[in-house]
Coordinates of N, CA and C in Angstrom, one line a residue:
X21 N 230.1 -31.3 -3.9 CA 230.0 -29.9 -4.0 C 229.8 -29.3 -2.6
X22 N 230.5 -28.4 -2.4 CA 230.0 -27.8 -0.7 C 228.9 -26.8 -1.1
X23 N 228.3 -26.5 0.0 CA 227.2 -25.9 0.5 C 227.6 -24.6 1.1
X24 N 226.8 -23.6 0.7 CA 227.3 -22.3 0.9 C 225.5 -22.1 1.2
X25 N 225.8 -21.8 3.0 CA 224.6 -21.2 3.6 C 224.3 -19.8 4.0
X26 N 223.4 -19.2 3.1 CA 223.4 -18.0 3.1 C 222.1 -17.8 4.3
X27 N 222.5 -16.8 5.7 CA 222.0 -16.4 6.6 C 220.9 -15.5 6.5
X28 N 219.9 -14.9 7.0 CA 218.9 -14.1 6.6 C 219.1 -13.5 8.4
X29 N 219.7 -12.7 8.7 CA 219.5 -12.7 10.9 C 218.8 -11.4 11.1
X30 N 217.7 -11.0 10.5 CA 217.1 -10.0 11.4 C 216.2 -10.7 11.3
X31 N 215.2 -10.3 12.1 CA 213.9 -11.2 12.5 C 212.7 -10.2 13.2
X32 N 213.2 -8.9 13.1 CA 212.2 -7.9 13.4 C 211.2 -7.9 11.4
X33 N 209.8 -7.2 12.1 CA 208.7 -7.4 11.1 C 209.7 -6.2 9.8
X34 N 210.0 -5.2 10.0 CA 210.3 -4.4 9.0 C 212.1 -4.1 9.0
X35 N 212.3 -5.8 8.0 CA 213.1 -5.6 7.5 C 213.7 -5.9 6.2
X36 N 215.2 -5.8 5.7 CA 215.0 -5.6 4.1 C 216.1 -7.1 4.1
X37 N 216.8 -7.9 5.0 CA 217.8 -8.9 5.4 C 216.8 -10.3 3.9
X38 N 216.0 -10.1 3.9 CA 215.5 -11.5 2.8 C 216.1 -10.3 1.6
X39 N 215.8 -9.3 1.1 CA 216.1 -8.9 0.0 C 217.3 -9.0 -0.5
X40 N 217.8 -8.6 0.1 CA 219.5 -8.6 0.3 C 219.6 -10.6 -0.1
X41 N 219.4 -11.4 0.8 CA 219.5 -12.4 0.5 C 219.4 -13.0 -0.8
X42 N 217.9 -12.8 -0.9 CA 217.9 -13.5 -1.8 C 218.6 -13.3 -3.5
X43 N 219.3 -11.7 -3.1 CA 219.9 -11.0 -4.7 C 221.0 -12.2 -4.1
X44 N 221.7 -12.5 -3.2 CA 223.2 -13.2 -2.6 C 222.6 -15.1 -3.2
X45 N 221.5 -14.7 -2.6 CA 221.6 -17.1 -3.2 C 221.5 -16.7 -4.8
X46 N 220.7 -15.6 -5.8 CA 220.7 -15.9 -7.1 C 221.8 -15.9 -7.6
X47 N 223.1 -15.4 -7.0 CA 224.1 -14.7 -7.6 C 225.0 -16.0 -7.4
X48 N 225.2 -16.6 -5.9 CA 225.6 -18.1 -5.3 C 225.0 -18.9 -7.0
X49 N 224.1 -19.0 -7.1 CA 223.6 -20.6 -7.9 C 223.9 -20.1 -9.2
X50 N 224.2 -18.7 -9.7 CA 224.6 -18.6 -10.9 C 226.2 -18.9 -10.9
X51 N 227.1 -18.7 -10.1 CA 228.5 -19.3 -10.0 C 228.7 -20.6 -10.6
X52 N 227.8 -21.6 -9.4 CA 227.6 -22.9 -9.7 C 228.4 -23.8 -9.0
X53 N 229.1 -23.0 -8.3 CA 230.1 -24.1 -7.7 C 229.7 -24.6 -6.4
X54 N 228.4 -23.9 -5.7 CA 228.2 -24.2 -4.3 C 226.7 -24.8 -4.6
X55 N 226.4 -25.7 -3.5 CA 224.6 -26.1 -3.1 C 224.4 -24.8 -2.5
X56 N 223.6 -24.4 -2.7 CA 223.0 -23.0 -1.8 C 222.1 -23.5 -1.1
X57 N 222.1 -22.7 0.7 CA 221.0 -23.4 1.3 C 220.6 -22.1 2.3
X58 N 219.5 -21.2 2.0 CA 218.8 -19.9 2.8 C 218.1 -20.5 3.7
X59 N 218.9 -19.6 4.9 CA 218.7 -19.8 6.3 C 217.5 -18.6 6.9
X60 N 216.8 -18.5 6.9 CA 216.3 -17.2 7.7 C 215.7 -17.1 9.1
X61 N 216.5 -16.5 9.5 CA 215.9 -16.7 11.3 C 214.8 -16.8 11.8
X62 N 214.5 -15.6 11.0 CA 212.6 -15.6 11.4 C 211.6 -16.5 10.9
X63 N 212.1 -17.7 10.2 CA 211.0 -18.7 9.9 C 212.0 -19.9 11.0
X64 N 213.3 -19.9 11.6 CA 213.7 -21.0 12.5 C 212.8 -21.2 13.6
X65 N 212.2 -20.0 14.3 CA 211.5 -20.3 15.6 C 212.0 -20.1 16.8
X66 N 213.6 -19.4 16.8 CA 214.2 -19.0 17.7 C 213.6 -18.6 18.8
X67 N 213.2 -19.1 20.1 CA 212.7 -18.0 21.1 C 213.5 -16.8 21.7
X68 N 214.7 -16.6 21.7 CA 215.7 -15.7 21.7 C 215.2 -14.4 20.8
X69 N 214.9 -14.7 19.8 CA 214.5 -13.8 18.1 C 212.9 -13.5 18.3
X70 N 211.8 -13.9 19.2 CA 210.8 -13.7 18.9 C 210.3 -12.4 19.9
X71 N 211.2 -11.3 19.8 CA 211.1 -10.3 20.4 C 210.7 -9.3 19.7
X72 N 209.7 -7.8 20.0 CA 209.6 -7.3 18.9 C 210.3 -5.9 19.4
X73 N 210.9 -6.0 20.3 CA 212.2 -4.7 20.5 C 213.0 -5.6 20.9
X74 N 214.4 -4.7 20.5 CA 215.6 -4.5 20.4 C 216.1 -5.2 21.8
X75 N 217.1 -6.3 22.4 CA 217.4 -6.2 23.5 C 217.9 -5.5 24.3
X76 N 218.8 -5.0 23.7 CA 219.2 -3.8 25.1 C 218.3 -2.8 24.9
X77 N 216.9 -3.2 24.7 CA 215.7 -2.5 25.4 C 215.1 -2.8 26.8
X78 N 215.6 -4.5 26.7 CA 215.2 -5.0 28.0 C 213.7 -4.7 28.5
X79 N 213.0 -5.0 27.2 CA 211.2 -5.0 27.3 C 211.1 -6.4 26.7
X80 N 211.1 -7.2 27.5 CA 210.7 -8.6 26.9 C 208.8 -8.6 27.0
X81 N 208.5 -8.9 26.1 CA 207.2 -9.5 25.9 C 206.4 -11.0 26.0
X82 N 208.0 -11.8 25.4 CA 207.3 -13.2 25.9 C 207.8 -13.8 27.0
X83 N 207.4 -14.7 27.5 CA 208.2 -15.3 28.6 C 209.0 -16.3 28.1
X84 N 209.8 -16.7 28.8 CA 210.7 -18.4 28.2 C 210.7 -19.2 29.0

């Protein structure tokens, strides 16, 4: 059975990207034809993502 990975990619504090998601994997596993596997950025650990403005704000807060 293939794997159908559903993405989560905002990773700022106030957003709605899990809600949305997670109505998309219930809807995925009721089909039945795919493994579902939820991805969400903001729990990967991205250092790229761990910004809390927008890049082309070009206010970095952490270092890398």
């Amino acid at each position: 059975m293939p794997t159908l990975q559903i993405m989560t990619v905002s990773t700022r504090k106030q957003r709605i990207g899990p809600i949305i998601a997670s109505w998309f994997v219930e809807q995925a596993q009721q089909y039945g034809k795919f493994e579902v596997e939820p991805i969400d950025l903001a729990e990967v650990n991205l250092p790229l993502f761990d910004e809390p403005n927008h890049p082309r704000m070009q206010q970095y807060e952490n270092e890398y």
